[in-house]
Short mmCIF file of N, CA and C in Angstrom, two decimals:
data_model
loop_
_atom_site.label_atom_id
_atom_site.label_comp_id
_atom_site.label_asym_id
_atom_site.label_seq_id
_atom_site.Cartn_x
_atom_site.Cartn_y
_atom_site.Cartn_z
N UNK K 1 127.85 91.92 73.68
CA UNK K 1 126.68 92.03 74.55
C UNK K 1 125.47 92.41 73.70
N UNK K 2 124.37 91.66 73.80
CA UNK K 2 123.17 91.96 73.01
C UNK K 2 122.58 93.32 73.35
N UNK K 3 121.88 93.90 72.38
CA UNK K 3 121.29 95.22 72.54
C UNK K 3 120.28 95.26 73.68
N UNK K 4 119.50 94.21 73.84
CA UNK K 4 118.51 94.15 74.93
C UNK K 4 119.19 94.22 76.29
N UNK K 5 120.32 93.56 76.44
CA UNK K 5 121.05 93.58 77.71
C UNK K 5 121.61 94.98 77.98
N UNK K 6 122.07 95.64 76.95
CA UNK K 6 122.60 96.99 77.11
C UNK K 6 121.48 97.95 77.53
N UNK K 7 120.31 97.84 76.88
CA UNK K 7 119.17 98.68 77.24
C UNK K 7 118.75 98.45 78.69
N UNK K 8 118.72 97.19 79.10
CA UNK K 8 118.35 96.86 80.47
C UNK K 8 119.35 97.44 81.47
N UNK K 9 120.63 97.33 81.14
CA UNK K 9 121.68 97.86 81.99
C UNK K 9 121.57 99.39 82.12
N UNK K 10 121.34 100.07 81.01
CA UNK K 10 121.18 101.52 81.03
C UNK K 10 119.95 101.91 81.84
N UNK K 11 118.86 101.16 81.67
CA UNK K 11 117.65 101.43 82.44
C UNK K 11 117.88 101.30 83.93
N UNK K 12 118.57 100.26 84.35
CA UNK K 12 118.84 100.07 85.78
C UNK K 12 119.75 101.16 86.33
N UNK K 13 120.76 101.55 85.54
CA UNK K 13 121.65 102.61 85.96
C UNK K 13 120.91 103.94 86.10
N UNK K 14 120.07 104.25 85.11
CA UNK K 14 119.29 105.48 85.15
C UNK K 14 118.33 105.47 86.33
N UNK K 15 117.73 104.33 86.61
CA UNK K 15 116.81 104.21 87.74
C UNK K 15 117.52 104.50 89.06
N UNK K 16 118.73 104.00 89.21
CA UNK K 16 119.46 104.24 90.45
C UNK K 16 119.91 105.69 90.60
N UNK K 17 120.29 106.29 89.49
CA UNK K 17 120.79 107.66 89.54
C UNK K 17 119.68 108.69 89.68
N UNK K 18 118.63 108.54 88.89
CA UNK K 18 117.55 109.53 88.88
C UNK K 18 116.20 108.81 88.75
N UNK K 19 115.65 108.29 89.85
CA UNK K 19 114.43 107.50 89.75
C UNK K 19 113.23 108.26 89.19
N UNK K 20 113.07 109.52 89.55
CA UNK K 20 111.91 110.27 89.04
C UNK K 20 112.00 110.49 87.54
N UNK K 21 113.18 110.87 87.08
CA UNK K 21 113.37 111.09 85.64
C UNK K 21 113.15 109.79 84.88
N UNK K 22 113.70 108.70 85.40
CA UNK K 22 113.54 107.39 84.76
C UNK K 22 112.06 107.05 84.60
N UNK K 23 111.28 107.24 85.65
CA UNK K 23 109.87 106.88 85.61
C UNK K 23 109.09 107.79 84.66
N UNK K 24 109.43 109.05 84.62
CA UNK K 24 108.75 109.97 83.71
C UNK K 24 109.04 109.61 82.26
N UNK K 25 110.30 109.29 81.95
CA UNK K 25 110.66 108.88 80.60
C UNK K 25 109.94 107.60 80.22
N UNK K 26 109.92 106.66 81.14
CA UNK K 26 109.29 105.37 80.87
C UNK K 26 107.78 105.52 80.65
N UNK K 27 107.11 106.32 81.48
CA UNK K 27 105.68 106.52 81.30
C UNK K 27 105.37 107.25 80.00
N UNK K 28 106.21 108.19 79.63
CA UNK K 28 106.03 108.88 78.35
C UNK K 28 106.16 107.88 77.20
N UNK K 29 107.12 106.98 77.32
CA UNK K 29 107.32 105.95 76.30
C UNK K 29 106.09 105.03 76.20
N UNK K 30 105.51 104.67 77.35
CA UNK K 30 104.31 103.84 77.33
C UNK K 30 103.20 104.51 76.56
N UNK K 31 103.00 105.80 76.80
CA UNK K 31 101.91 106.53 76.14
C UNK K 31 102.13 106.61 74.64
N UNK K 32 103.35 106.88 74.22
CA UNK K 32 103.65 106.95 72.79
C UNK K 32 103.39 105.59 72.13
N UNK K 33 103.90 104.52 72.74
CA UNK K 33 103.73 103.20 72.16
C UNK K 33 102.27 102.77 72.15
N UNK K 34 101.52 103.16 73.18
CA UNK K 34 100.10 102.85 73.21
C UNK K 34 99.38 103.57 72.08
N UNK K 35 99.71 104.84 71.86
CA UNK K 35 99.09 105.60 70.79
C UNK K 35 99.39 104.95 69.43
N UNK K 36 100.65 104.54 69.22
CA UNK K 36 101.02 103.87 67.97
C UNK K 36 100.24 102.58 67.81
N UNK K 37 100.08 101.84 68.90
CA UNK K 37 99.33 100.59 68.86
C UNK K 37 97.87 100.84 68.48
N UNK K 38 97.26 101.83 69.07
CA UNK K 38 95.86 102.13 68.78
C UNK K 38 95.70 102.61 67.33
N UNK K 39 96.56 103.50 66.90
CA UNK K 39 96.44 104.09 65.56
C UNK K 39 96.85 103.15 64.44
N UNK K 40 97.92 102.39 64.66
CA UNK K 40 98.48 101.58 63.57
C UNK K 40 98.35 100.08 63.77
N UNK K 41 98.02 99.67 64.96
CA UNK K 41 97.88 98.24 65.20
C UNK K 41 99.18 97.52 65.51
N UNK K 42 100.27 98.25 65.82
CA UNK K 42 101.53 97.62 66.18
C UNK K 42 101.53 97.33 67.67
N UNK K 43 101.50 96.06 68.04
CA UNK K 43 101.39 95.65 69.43
C UNK K 43 102.76 95.50 70.05
N UNK K 44 102.88 95.82 71.34
CA UNK K 44 104.08 95.50 72.11
C UNK K 44 103.69 95.34 73.57
N UNK K 45 104.61 94.84 74.38
CA UNK K 45 104.34 94.65 75.81
C UNK K 45 103.98 95.97 76.47
N UNK K 46 104.66 97.05 76.12
CA UNK K 46 104.45 98.33 76.78
C UNK K 46 103.06 98.87 76.52
N UNK K 47 102.50 98.57 75.38
CA UNK K 47 101.11 98.97 75.10
C UNK K 47 100.17 98.27 76.09
N UNK K 48 100.41 97.01 76.31
CA UNK K 48 99.57 96.26 77.24
C UNK K 48 99.75 96.78 78.67
N UNK K 49 100.97 97.15 79.03
CA UNK K 49 101.20 97.70 80.36
C UNK K 49 100.39 98.98 80.55
N UNK K 50 100.44 99.86 79.59
CA UNK K 50 99.72 101.12 79.70
C UNK K 50 98.21 100.87 79.74
N UNK K 51 97.75 99.89 78.98
CA UNK K 51 96.32 99.54 78.99
C UNK K 51 95.92 99.02 80.38
N UNK K 52 96.79 98.23 81.01
CA UNK K 52 96.52 97.74 82.37
C UNK K 52 96.45 98.90 83.36
N UNK K 53 97.35 99.86 83.20
CA UNK K 53 97.34 101.04 84.08
C UNK K 53 96.01 101.77 83.95
N UNK K 54 95.57 102.00 82.72
CA UNK K 54 94.29 102.69 82.49
C UNK K 54 93.12 101.92 83.10
N UNK K 55 93.15 100.60 82.98
CA UNK K 55 92.08 99.77 83.53
C UNK K 55 92.06 99.82 85.05
N UNK K 56 93.22 99.73 85.67
CA UNK K 56 93.30 99.79 87.14
C UNK K 56 92.83 101.15 87.64
N UNK K 57 93.25 102.23 86.97
CA UNK K 57 92.82 103.57 87.38
C UNK K 57 91.31 103.73 87.22
N UNK K 58 90.75 103.17 86.18
CA UNK K 58 89.31 103.24 85.95
C UNK K 58 88.54 102.54 87.07
N UNK K 59 88.95 101.31 87.41
CA UNK K 59 88.26 100.57 88.47
C UNK K 59 88.48 101.20 89.84
N UNK K 60 89.64 101.80 90.05
CA UNK K 60 89.89 102.50 91.32
C UNK K 60 88.92 103.65 91.49
N UNK K 61 88.64 104.34 90.40
CA UNK K 61 87.69 105.46 90.46
C UNK K 61 86.25 104.98 90.61
N UNK K 62 85.89 103.93 89.90
CA UNK K 62 84.52 103.42 89.96
C UNK K 62 84.19 102.88 91.35
N UNK K 63 85.08 102.07 91.91
CA UNK K 63 84.81 101.41 93.19
C UNK K 63 85.41 102.15 94.39
N UNK K 64 85.98 103.32 94.14
CA UNK K 64 86.57 104.12 95.21
C UNK K 64 87.56 103.31 96.05
N UNK K 65 88.44 102.60 95.35
CA UNK K 65 89.41 101.72 96.02
C UNK K 65 90.42 102.54 96.80
N UNK K 66 90.76 102.06 97.97
CA UNK K 66 91.70 102.76 98.86
C UNK K 66 93.06 102.10 98.91
N UNK K 67 93.13 100.81 98.54
CA UNK K 67 94.38 100.05 98.66
C UNK K 67 94.70 99.35 97.35
N UNK K 68 95.98 99.39 96.98
CA UNK K 68 96.46 98.67 95.81
C UNK K 68 97.58 97.75 96.28
N UNK K 69 97.48 96.46 95.96
CA UNK K 69 98.49 95.48 96.34
C UNK K 69 99.06 94.89 95.06
N UNK K 70 100.38 94.93 94.94
CA UNK K 70 101.02 94.35 93.77
C UNK K 70 102.09 93.36 94.21
N UNK K 71 102.13 92.23 93.53
CA UNK K 71 103.18 91.25 93.78
C UNK K 71 104.02 91.15 92.51
N UNK K 72 105.27 90.82 92.66
CA UNK K 72 106.15 90.74 91.50
C UNK K 72 106.43 92.11 90.92
N UNK K 73 106.87 93.02 91.74
CA UNK K 73 107.00 94.43 91.38
C UNK K 73 108.08 94.70 90.35
N UNK K 74 109.19 94.01 90.42
CA UNK K 74 110.36 94.18 89.56
C UNK K 74 110.89 95.61 89.62
N UNK K 75 110.61 96.47 88.65
CA UNK K 75 111.17 97.82 88.64
C UNK K 75 110.20 98.86 89.22
N UNK K 76 109.00 98.45 89.59
CA UNK K 76 108.06 99.36 90.21
C UNK K 76 107.26 100.22 89.24
N UNK K 77 107.19 99.79 87.99
CA UNK K 77 106.48 100.59 86.99
C UNK K 77 104.99 100.75 87.30
N UNK K 78 104.33 99.67 87.68
CA UNK K 78 102.89 99.76 87.96
C UNK K 78 102.64 100.58 89.21
N UNK K 79 103.43 100.38 90.24
CA UNK K 79 103.27 101.15 91.48
C UNK K 79 103.42 102.63 91.19
N UNK K 80 104.41 102.98 90.41
CA UNK K 80 104.62 104.40 90.07
C UNK K 80 103.46 104.94 89.24
N UNK K 81 102.96 104.13 88.32
CA UNK K 81 101.90 104.59 87.43
C UNK K 81 100.58 104.84 88.16
N UNK K 82 100.29 104.06 89.20
CA UNK K 82 99.00 104.21 89.90
C UNK K 82 99.14 104.93 91.25
N UNK K 83 100.28 105.53 91.50
CA UNK K 83 100.54 106.16 92.81
C UNK K 83 99.53 107.25 93.16
N UNK K 84 98.97 107.93 92.19
CA UNK K 84 98.01 109.00 92.47
C UNK K 84 96.57 108.50 92.54
N UNK K 85 96.35 107.23 92.25
CA UNK K 85 94.99 106.67 92.25
C UNK K 85 94.62 106.00 93.56
N UNK K 86 95.61 105.69 94.40
CA UNK K 86 95.36 104.98 95.65
C UNK K 86 96.07 105.68 96.81
N UNK K 87 95.37 105.84 97.95
CA UNK K 87 96.05 106.42 99.11
C UNK K 87 97.08 105.48 99.74
N UNK K 88 96.86 104.17 99.62
CA UNK K 88 97.80 103.17 100.17
C UNK K 88 98.19 102.19 99.09
N UNK K 89 99.49 101.93 99.00
CA UNK K 89 99.99 100.96 98.02
C UNK K 89 100.94 100.02 98.74
N UNK K 90 100.70 98.73 98.56
CA UNK K 90 101.59 97.70 99.10
C UNK K 90 102.24 96.96 97.94
N UNK K 91 103.56 96.89 97.98
CA UNK K 91 104.31 96.23 96.94
C UNK K 91 105.09 95.08 97.56
N UNK K 92 104.90 93.89 97.02
CA UNK K 92 105.54 92.69 97.58
C UNK K 92 106.42 92.07 96.50
N UNK K 93 107.68 91.92 96.81
CA UNK K 93 108.63 91.28 95.89
C UNK K 93 109.29 90.15 96.64
N UNK K 94 109.01 88.92 96.24
CA UNK K 94 109.62 87.77 96.86
C UNK K 94 110.95 87.48 96.17
N UNK K 95 111.98 87.34 96.96
CA UNK K 95 113.30 87.10 96.41
C UNK K 95 113.89 85.89 97.12
N UNK K 96 114.42 84.98 96.35
CA UNK K 96 114.96 83.74 96.92
C UNK K 96 116.32 83.94 97.57
N UNK K 97 116.95 85.09 97.35
CA UNK K 97 118.30 85.29 97.92
C UNK K 97 118.23 85.87 99.31
#
């Protein structure tokens, strides 16, 4: 089994067992990777995710946004990250099954 599949499996298991802990660990990881990206120039997907979170929070504050709508939620990382920036959050996940 490839390492990426094992990491994904562990992540899903941790999410089911302890969702708050999982999200805190994941957000901490985003911040570390973003800092490394800014300081050293090493890019990764998680750096971009954290940058998107910062941008959404900035615009929410500027425009006093009350509602956040996300489609394609997957694990709920963005919803969790912006939960304190919006009084109402709608998450839509379309599933063919």
